[in-house]
PDB file of C-alpha atoms in Angstrom:
ATOM      1  CA  LYS H  16       5.601 -19.697 -13.828  1.00 63.00           C
ATOM      2  CA  ALA H  17       7.247 -20.983 -11.057  1.00 74.00           C
ATOM      3  CA  GLY H  18       6.308 -21.656  -7.551  1.00 92.00           C
ATOM      4  CA  VAL H  19       6.827 -20.903  -4.639  1.00 96.00           C
ATOM      5  CA  THR H  20      10.703 -20.906  -3.402  1.00 97.00           C
ATOM      6  CA  GLN H  21      11.526 -21.747   0.096  1.00 97.00           C
ATOM      7  CA  THR H  22      15.281 -21.109   1.275  1.00 96.00           C
ATOM      8  CA  PRO H  23      16.834 -22.326   2.541  1.00 97.00           C
ATOM      9  CA  ARG H  24      15.226 -26.122   3.229  1.00 96.00           C
ATOM     10  CA  TYR H  25      17.135 -26.983   6.200  1.00 96.00           C
ATOM     11  CA  LEU H  26      18.667 -25.169   9.134  1.00 96.00           C
ATOM     12  CA  ILE H  27      20.259 -26.658  12.098  1.00 97.00           C
ATOM     13  CA  LYS H  28      20.432 -23.812  15.016  1.00 97.00           C
ATOM     14  CA  THR H  29      21.291 -23.952  18.927  1.00 97.00           C
ATOM     15  CA  ARG H  30      18.981 -22.417  21.559  1.00 97.00           C
ATOM     16  CA  GLY H  31      18.851 -19.283  22.337  1.00 97.00           C
ATOM     17  CA  GLN H  32      19.973 -17.951  18.534  1.00 97.00           C
ATOM     18  CA  GLN H  33      17.831 -16.382  16.127  1.00 97.00           C
ATOM     19  CA  VAL H  34      16.904 -18.042  12.252  1.00 98.00           C
ATOM     20  CA  THR H  35      14.863 -15.968   9.577  1.00 98.00           C
ATOM     21  CA  LEU H  36      13.445 -17.703   7.317  1.00 98.00           C
ATOM     22  CA  SER H  37      12.628 -16.723   3.161  1.00 98.00           C
ATOM     23  CA  CYS H  38       9.795 -17.095   1.124  1.00 98.00           C
ATOM     24  CA  SER H  39       9.107 -16.081  -2.427  1.00 97.00           C
ATOM     25  CA  PRO H  40       5.708 -15.823  -3.427  1.00 97.00           C
ATOM     26  CA  ILE H  41       3.767 -16.980  -7.187  1.00 96.00           C
ATOM     27  CA  SER H  42       4.741 -14.251  -9.316  1.00 94.00           C
ATOM     28  CA  GLY H  43       1.481 -11.699  -9.332  1.00 92.00           C
ATOM     29  CA  HIS H  44       0.712 -13.110  -5.470  1.00 93.00           C
ATOM     30  CA  ARG H  45      -0.119 -10.362  -2.795  1.00 93.00           C
ATOM     31  CA  SER H  46      -0.992 -12.795  -0.014  1.00 93.00           C
ATOM     32  CA  VAL H  47       2.239 -14.595   1.672  1.00 96.00           C
ATOM     33  CA  SER H  48       1.170 -17.244   5.014  1.00 95.00           C
ATOM     34  CA  TRP H  49       3.005 -18.976   7.282  1.00 97.00           C
ATOM     35  CA  TYR H  50       2.453 -22.061   8.890  1.00 96.00           C
ATOM     36  CA  GLN H  51       4.268 -24.118  10.882  1.00 96.00           C
ATOM     37  CA  GLN H  52       4.069 -28.251  10.993  1.00 93.00           C
ATOM     38  CA  THR H  53       5.136 -30.495  13.710  1.00 90.00           C
ATOM     39  CA  PRO H  54       4.063 -34.241  14.067  1.00 81.00           C
ATOM     40  CA  GLY H  55       0.910 -34.987  15.780  1.00 75.00           C
ATOM     41  CA  GLN H  56       0.305 -31.118  15.520  1.00 79.00           C
ATOM     42  CA  GLY H  57      -0.746 -30.899  11.644  1.00 84.00           C
ATOM     43  CA  LEU H  58      -0.308 -27.248  10.199  1.00 91.00           C
ATOM     44  CA  GLN H  59      -0.439 -24.351  12.545  1.00 93.00           C
ATOM     45  CA  PHE H  60      -1.528 -20.755  11.158  1.00 93.00           C
ATOM     46  CA  LEU H  61       1.828 -18.294  12.213  1.00 95.00           C
ATOM     47  CA  PHE H  62      -0.029 -15.018  10.134  1.00 93.00           C
ATOM     48  CA  GLU H  63      -0.300 -13.660   6.724  1.00 94.00           C
ATOM     49  CA  TYR H  64       0.650 -10.719   5.012  1.00 94.00           C
ATOM     50  CA  PHE H  65      -0.895  -9.026   2.228  1.00 93.00           C
ATOM     51  CA  SER H  66       0.409  -5.983   0.350  1.00 92.00           C
ATOM     52  CA  GLU H  67       2.901  -5.558   3.063  1.00 94.00           C
ATOM     53  CA  THR H  68       0.857  -5.479   5.816  1.00 94.00           C
ATOM     54  CA  GLN H  69       0.303  -8.457   8.250  1.00 93.00           C
ATOM     55  CA  ARG H  70      -3.081  -9.446   8.200  1.00 90.00           C
ATOM     56  CA  ASN H  71      -3.540 -12.456  10.572  1.00 89.00           C
ATOM     57  CA  LYS H  72      -2.093 -13.758  13.627  1.00 91.00           C
ATOM     58  CA  GLY H  73      -2.101 -16.791  14.605  1.00 91.00           C
ATOM     59  CA  ASN H  74      -2.080 -17.254  18.814  1.00 90.00           C
ATOM     60  CA  PHE H  75       2.277 -18.001  19.034  1.00 94.00           C
ATOM     61  CA  PRO H  76       4.666 -15.332  21.273  1.00 96.00           C
ATOM     62  CA  GLY H  77       6.217 -12.475  20.011  1.00 95.00           C
ATOM     63  CA  ARG H  78       9.441 -14.366  19.142  1.00 97.00           C
ATOM     64  CA  PHE H  79       8.290 -15.098  15.823  1.00 98.00           C
ATOM     65  CA  SER H  80       7.452 -12.514  13.638  1.00 97.00           C
ATOM     66  CA  GLY H  81       7.593 -12.015  10.472  1.00 97.00           C
ATOM     67  CA  ARG H  82       7.488  -8.960   6.789  1.00 97.00           C
ATOM     68  CA  GLN H  83       6.877  -8.641   3.115  1.00 97.00           C
ATOM     69  CA  PHE H  84       8.702  -6.610   0.830  1.00 96.00           C
ATOM     70  CA  SER H  85       7.312  -4.226  -1.730  1.00 94.00           C
ATOM     71  CA  ASN H  86       7.886  -7.481  -4.440  1.00 93.00           C
ATOM     72  CA  SER H  87       5.478  -9.880  -1.759  1.00 94.00           C
ATOM     73  CA  ARG H  88       8.785 -11.484  -0.588  1.00 97.00           C
ATOM     74  CA  SER H  89       8.281 -12.670   2.828  1.00 98.00           C
ATOM     75  CA  GLU H  90      10.492 -12.780   5.481  1.00 98.00           C
ATOM     76  CA  MET H  91      10.154 -14.786   9.186  1.00 98.00           C
ATOM     77  CA  ASN H  92      12.399 -14.166  12.236  1.00 98.00           C
ATOM     78  CA  VAL H  93      12.338 -16.776  15.225  1.00 97.00           C
ATOM     79  CA  SER H  94      14.442 -15.239  18.279  1.00 96.00           C
ATOM     80  CA  THR H  95      15.350 -16.664  21.246  1.00 97.00           C
ATOM     81  CA  LEU H  96      15.023 -20.449  19.885  1.00 97.00           C
ATOM     82  CA  GLU H  97      13.916 -22.920  21.685  1.00 97.00           C
ATOM     83  CA  LEU H  98      14.035 -26.871  21.046  1.00 96.00           C
ATOM     84  CA  GLY H  99      10.463 -26.370  20.420  1.00 94.00           C
ATOM     85  CA  ASP H 100      10.774 -24.617  17.380  1.00 96.00           C
ATOM     86  CA  SER H 101      12.738 -27.704  15.482  1.00 96.00           C
ATOM     87  CA  ALA H 102       9.772 -27.904  12.956  1.00 96.00           C
ATOM     88  CA  LEU H 103       9.067 -27.442   9.623  1.00 95.00           C
ATOM     89  CA  TYR H 104       7.633 -24.208   8.445  1.00 97.00           C
ATOM     90  CA  LEU H 105       5.445 -23.533   5.268  1.00 97.00           C
ATOM     91  CA  CYS H 106       4.862 -20.889   3.382  1.00 97.00           C
ATOM     92  CA  ALA H 107       2.294 -19.899   1.311  1.00 96.00           C
ATOM     93  CA  SER H 108       0.923 -17.387  -1.406  1.00 95.00           C
ATOM     94  CA  SER H 109      -2.015 -16.626  -2.376  1.00 92.00           C
ATOM     95  CA  VAL H 110      -3.964 -13.965  -4.495  1.00 90.00           C
ATOM     96  CA  GLY H 111      -5.634 -12.615  -1.780  1.00 83.00           C
ATOM     97  CA  HIS H 112      -9.037 -12.929  -2.026  1.00 82.00           C
ATOM     98  CA  ARG H 113     -10.766 -14.902   1.042  1.00 79.00           C
ATOM     99  CA  ASN H 114     -10.946 -18.536   0.069  1.00 79.00           C
ATOM    100  CA  SER H 115      -8.489 -18.263  -2.237  1.00 84.00           C
ATOM    101  CA  PRO H 116      -6.267 -21.322  -2.833  1.00 87.00           C
ATOM    102  CA  LEU H 117      -2.958 -21.326  -0.608  1.00 91.00           C
ATOM    103  CA  HIS H 118       0.065 -22.516  -2.945  1.00 94.00           C
ATOM    104  CA  PHE H 119       2.643 -23.727  -0.775  1.00 96.00           C
ATOM    105  CA  GLY H 120       6.604 -24.296  -0.661  1.00 96.00           C
ATOM    106  CA  ASN H 121       8.691 -27.209   0.127  1.00 96.00           C
ATOM    107  CA  GLY H 122       9.081 -25.274   3.098  1.00 96.00           C
ATOM    108  CA  THR H 123      12.238 -25.066   5.706  1.00 97.00           C
ATOM    109  CA  ARG H 124      13.143 -27.820   7.755  1.00 96.00           C
ATOM    110  CA  LEU H 125      14.763 -25.856  11.252  1.00 97.00           C
ATOM    111  CA  THR H 126      16.278 -28.422  14.078  1.00 97.00           C
ATOM    112  CA  VAL H 127      17.014 -26.405  17.176  1.00 97.00           C
ATOM    113  CA  THR H 128      19.447 -28.155  19.065  1.00 96.00           C
TER     114      THR H 128
ATOM    115  CA  ASP F   8      -7.163 -27.312  21.104  1.00 72.00           C
ATOM    116  CA  GLN F   9      -7.813 -28.866  17.812  1.00 84.00           C
ATOM    117  CA  GLN F  10     -10.774 -27.438  15.769  1.00 91.00           C
ATOM    118  CA  VAL F  11     -10.334 -29.484  13.090  1.00 94.00           C
ATOM    119  CA  LYS F  12      -9.698 -33.350  13.972  1.00 94.00           C
ATOM    120  CA  GLN F  13      -8.587 -36.165  11.473  1.00 95.00           C
ATOM    121  CA  ASN F  14      -8.784 -39.345  13.494  1.00 92.00           C
ATOM    122  CA  SER F  15      -7.508 -42.221  11.617  1.00 95.00           C
ATOM    123  CA  PRO F  16      -3.713 -41.878  11.105  1.00 94.00           C
ATOM    124  CA  SER F  17      -3.532 -43.332   7.970  1.00 96.00           C
ATOM    125  CA  LEU F  18      -5.760 -45.822   5.883  1.00 97.00           C
ATOM    126  CA  SER F  19      -4.707 -48.547   3.319  1.00 98.00           C
ATOM    127  CA  VAL F  20      -6.342 -48.975   0.467  1.00 98.00           C
ATOM    128  CA  GLN F  21      -6.646 -51.845  -2.704  1.00 98.00           C
ATOM    129  CA  GLU F  22      -6.027 -50.573  -6.118  1.00 97.00           C
ATOM    130  CA  GLY F  23      -9.035 -49.635  -7.812  1.00 97.00           C
ATOM    131  CA  ARG F  24     -11.076 -49.298  -4.387  1.00 98.00           C
ATOM    132  CA  ILE F  25     -12.579 -46.316  -3.554  1.00 98.00           C
ATOM    133  CA  SER F  26     -10.927 -44.689  -0.631  1.00 98.00           C
ATOM    134  CA  ILE F  27     -12.812 -42.583   2.497  1.00 98.00           C
ATOM    135  CA  LEU F  28     -11.111 -40.217   4.265  1.00 98.00           C
ATOM    136  CA  ASN F  29     -12.638 -38.471   7.471  1.00 98.00           C
ATOM    137  CA  CYS F  30     -12.629 -34.958   9.059  1.00 97.00           C
ATOM    138  CA  ASP F  31     -14.785 -33.379  11.539  1.00 97.00           C
ATOM    139  CA  TYR F  32     -14.846 -30.049  12.392  1.00 96.00           C
ATOM    140  CA  THR F  33     -16.331 -28.422  15.820  1.00 95.00           C
ATOM    141  CA  ASN F  34     -16.402 -24.232  15.489  1.00 92.00           C
ATOM    142  CA  SER F  35     -19.868 -24.187  13.758  1.00 92.00           C
ATOM    143  CA  MET F  36     -18.115 -20.834  12.140  1.00 90.00           C
ATOM    144  CA  PHE F  37     -16.132 -22.458   9.632  1.00 92.00           C
ATOM    145  CA  ASP F  38     -18.149 -21.759   6.680  1.00 91.00           C
ATOM    146  CA  TYR F  39     -14.974 -23.194   3.480  1.00 93.00           C
ATOM    147  CA  PHE F  40     -13.269 -26.226   3.316  1.00 94.00           C
ATOM    148  CA  LEU F  41     -10.310 -27.868   1.584  1.00 94.00           C
ATOM    149  CA  TRP F  42      -8.342 -31.194   1.487  1.00 97.00           C
ATOM    150  CA  TYR F  43      -4.555 -30.550   0.476  1.00 96.00           C
ATOM    151  CA  LYS F  44      -2.530 -33.290  -0.331  1.00 97.00           C
ATOM    152  CA  LYS F  45       0.961 -33.742   0.732  1.00 94.00           C
ATOM    153  CA  TYR F  46       3.871 -36.237  -0.738  1.00 93.00           C
ATOM    154  CA  PRO F  47       7.472 -36.366   1.371  1.00 88.00           C
ATOM    155  CA  ALA F  48      10.006 -33.711   1.100  1.00 84.00           C
ATOM    156  CA  GLU F  49       7.139 -31.681  -0.785  1.00 90.00           C
ATOM    157  CA  GLY F  50       4.480 -28.885  -0.028  1.00 93.00           C
ATOM    158  CA  PRO F  51       0.695 -29.281   0.556  1.00 94.00           C
ATOM    159  CA  THR F  52      -0.680 -29.213  -3.147  1.00 95.00           C
ATOM    160  CA  PHE F  53      -4.675 -28.008  -2.816  1.00 94.00           C
ATOM    161  CA  LEU F  54      -6.935 -30.627  -4.239  1.00 96.00           C
ATOM    162  CA  ILE F  55     -10.711 -30.003  -3.864  1.00 96.00           C
ATOM    163  CA  SER F  56     -12.881 -27.655  -1.663  1.00 94.00           C
ATOM    164  CA  ILE F  57     -16.632 -26.648  -0.704  1.00 95.00           C
ATOM    165  CA  SER F  58     -18.414 -23.842  -0.010  1.00 93.00           C
ATOM    166  CA  SER F  59     -21.153 -24.497   3.336  1.00 92.00           C
ATOM    167  CA  ILE F  60     -23.704 -23.922   1.270  1.00 93.00           C
ATOM    168  CA  LYS F  61     -23.376 -27.433  -0.657  1.00 95.00           C
ATOM    169  CA  ASP F  62     -23.046 -30.583   0.057  1.00 95.00           C
ATOM    170  CA  LYS F  63     -21.116 -32.164  -2.245  1.00 97.00           C
ATOM    171  CA  ASN F  64     -18.416 -31.311  -5.179  1.00 97.00           C
ATOM    172  CA  GLU F  65     -16.825 -33.024  -7.481  1.00 97.00           C
ATOM    173  CA  ASP F  66     -13.677 -32.842  -9.350  1.00 96.00           C
ATOM    174  CA  GLY F  67     -12.734 -36.095 -11.288  1.00 97.00           C
ATOM    175  CA  ARG F  68     -11.797 -38.916  -9.079  1.00 97.00           C
ATOM    176  CA  PHE F  69     -12.309 -36.589  -6.117  1.00 98.00           C
ATOM    177  CA  THR F  70     -15.749 -35.711  -4.525  1.00 98.00           C
ATOM    178  CA  VAL F  71     -16.063 -34.206  -1.062  1.00 98.00           C
ATOM    179  CA  PHE F  72     -19.221 -34.588   0.969  1.00 98.00           C
ATOM    180  CA  LEU F  73     -20.120 -32.227   3.711  1.00 97.00           C
ATOM    181  CA  ASN F  74     -22.586 -32.812   6.617  1.00 97.00           C
ATOM    182  CA  LYS F  75     -22.757 -29.279   8.584  1.00 95.00           C
ATOM    183  CA  SER F  76     -25.560 -30.859  11.150  1.00 95.00           C
ATOM    184  CA  ALA F  77     -22.676 -33.674  12.103  1.00 97.00           C
ATOM    185  CA  LYS F  78     -19.257 -31.227  11.618  1.00 96.00           C
ATOM    186  CA  HIS F  79     -18.306 -33.662   9.040  1.00 97.00           C
ATOM    187  CA  LEU F  80     -16.824 -33.959   5.986  1.00 97.00           C
ATOM    188  CA  SER F  81     -15.113 -36.767   3.482  1.00 98.00           C
ATOM    189  CA  LEU F  82     -13.511 -36.844   0.748  1.00 98.00           C
ATOM    190  CA  HIS F  83     -14.169 -40.029  -1.639  1.00 98.00           C
ATOM    191  CA  ILE F  84     -11.317 -41.242  -4.135  1.00 98.00           C
ATOM    192  CA  VAL F  85     -12.946 -43.656  -6.856  1.00 97.00           C
ATOM    193  CA  PRO F  86     -10.418 -45.506  -8.501  1.00 97.00           C
ATOM    194  CA  SER F  87      -8.077 -45.237  -6.394  1.00 98.00           C
ATOM    195  CA  GLN F  88      -4.190 -45.318  -7.921  1.00 97.00           C
ATOM    196  CA  PRO F  89      -1.283 -45.966  -6.538  1.00 97.00           C
ATOM    197  CA  GLY F  90      -0.038 -42.473  -7.029  1.00 96.00           C
ATOM    198  CA  ASP F  91      -2.978 -41.438  -4.641  1.00 97.00           C
ATOM    199  CA  SER F  92      -0.406 -42.737  -1.771  1.00 97.00           C
ATOM    200  CA  ALA F  93       0.587 -39.312   0.143  1.00 97.00           C
ATOM    201  CA  VAL F  94      -0.961 -37.593   3.914  1.00 96.00           C
ATOM    202  CA  TYR F  95      -4.347 -35.473   2.639  1.00 97.00           C
ATOM    203  CA  PHE F  96      -4.898 -32.971   5.577  1.00 96.00           C
ATOM    204  CA  CYS F  97      -8.302 -31.484   5.899  1.00 96.00           C
ATOM    205  CA  ALA F  98      -8.673 -27.307   6.666  1.00 94.00           C
ATOM    206  CA  ALA F  99     -11.746 -25.350   7.407  1.00 94.00           C
ATOM    207  CA  SER F 100     -11.531 -21.309   7.384  1.00 90.00           C
ATOM    208  CA  GLY F 101     -14.174 -19.501   8.537  1.00 83.00           C
ATOM    209  CA  ASN F 102     -15.994 -15.867   7.502  1.00 68.00           C
ATOM    210  CA  THR F 103     -13.342 -13.440   9.234  1.00 63.00           C
ATOM    211  CA  GLY F 104     -11.920 -12.255   5.820  1.00 56.00           C
ATOM    212  CA  ALA F 105      -9.040 -13.535   6.342  1.00 58.00           C
ATOM    213  CA  ASN F 106      -7.185 -16.163   4.786  1.00 67.00           C
ATOM    214  CA  ASN F 107      -6.441 -17.734   7.694  1.00 81.00           C
ATOM    215  CA  LEU F 108      -6.847 -22.232   7.650  1.00 89.00           C
ATOM    216  CA  PHE F 109      -7.275 -24.489  10.083  1.00 91.00           C
ATOM    217  CA  PHE F 110      -5.603 -27.529   9.401  1.00 93.00           C
ATOM    218  CA  GLY F 111      -6.090 -31.037  10.942  1.00 94.00           C
ATOM    219  CA  THR F 112      -3.499 -33.897  11.606  1.00 93.00           C
ATOM    220  CA  GLY F 113      -3.470 -35.303   7.996  1.00 94.00           C
ATOM    221  CA  THR F 114      -4.425 -39.327   7.216  1.00 96.00           C
ATOM    222  CA  ARG F 115      -1.194 -41.021   5.439  1.00 96.00           C
ATOM    223  CA  LEU F 116      -3.379 -42.802   2.971  1.00 98.00           C
ATOM    224  CA  THR F 117      -0.899 -46.151   0.989  1.00 98.00           C
ATOM    225  CA  VAL F 118      -2.842 -47.117  -2.003  1.00 98.00           C
ATOM    226  CA  ILE F 119      -1.962 -51.330  -2.467  1.00 97.00           C
ATOM    227  CA  PRO F 120      -0.972 -51.833  -6.621  1.00 95.00           C
TER     228      PRO F 120
END
């Protein structure tokens, strides 16, 4: 079956702008998580959505937000972009049970200039 | 504060030999551990996991060892193959009931033919 799809693959934005990233999970998966990957920091958890509800949230400022639709597709929004937001943003889906493996998309590379 | 640490940024191993990747964690509440592999321009893919009630889990050429008293786990790949060359991430989760993984910063494995 099709894997996790993230769009777009690449984005270039300027400081102060906002951006929306999209994620389509594997069919049947109800949980979608978002991670930020930066050099030297590994992957850092942003938030998880399950059945359209945010189930858990990482330690990121309120400029980072997300939502999930009834078809489990998810979007992540970053407002008032800063240079430090430049990163690879990864979306992962799972069936939603605790410790069920995460299946990652190929990510969206965001560059803020 | 990095709760999961991979202190070796890189490792080179000859084809056919054993690769040992190490990971340390600080949070004693972690009870489930995973390894992910990541190729360039792709998202991480799940490799193998271990619950804290076990000290070893094996899947083909891959074995994960867990030493809870030392808060240390390792991934052994035997025999190593050139296709194993990738970045390996260690991850851990706690008993919060949420699907939130804490990742290390990764170790780049190069298997030399």
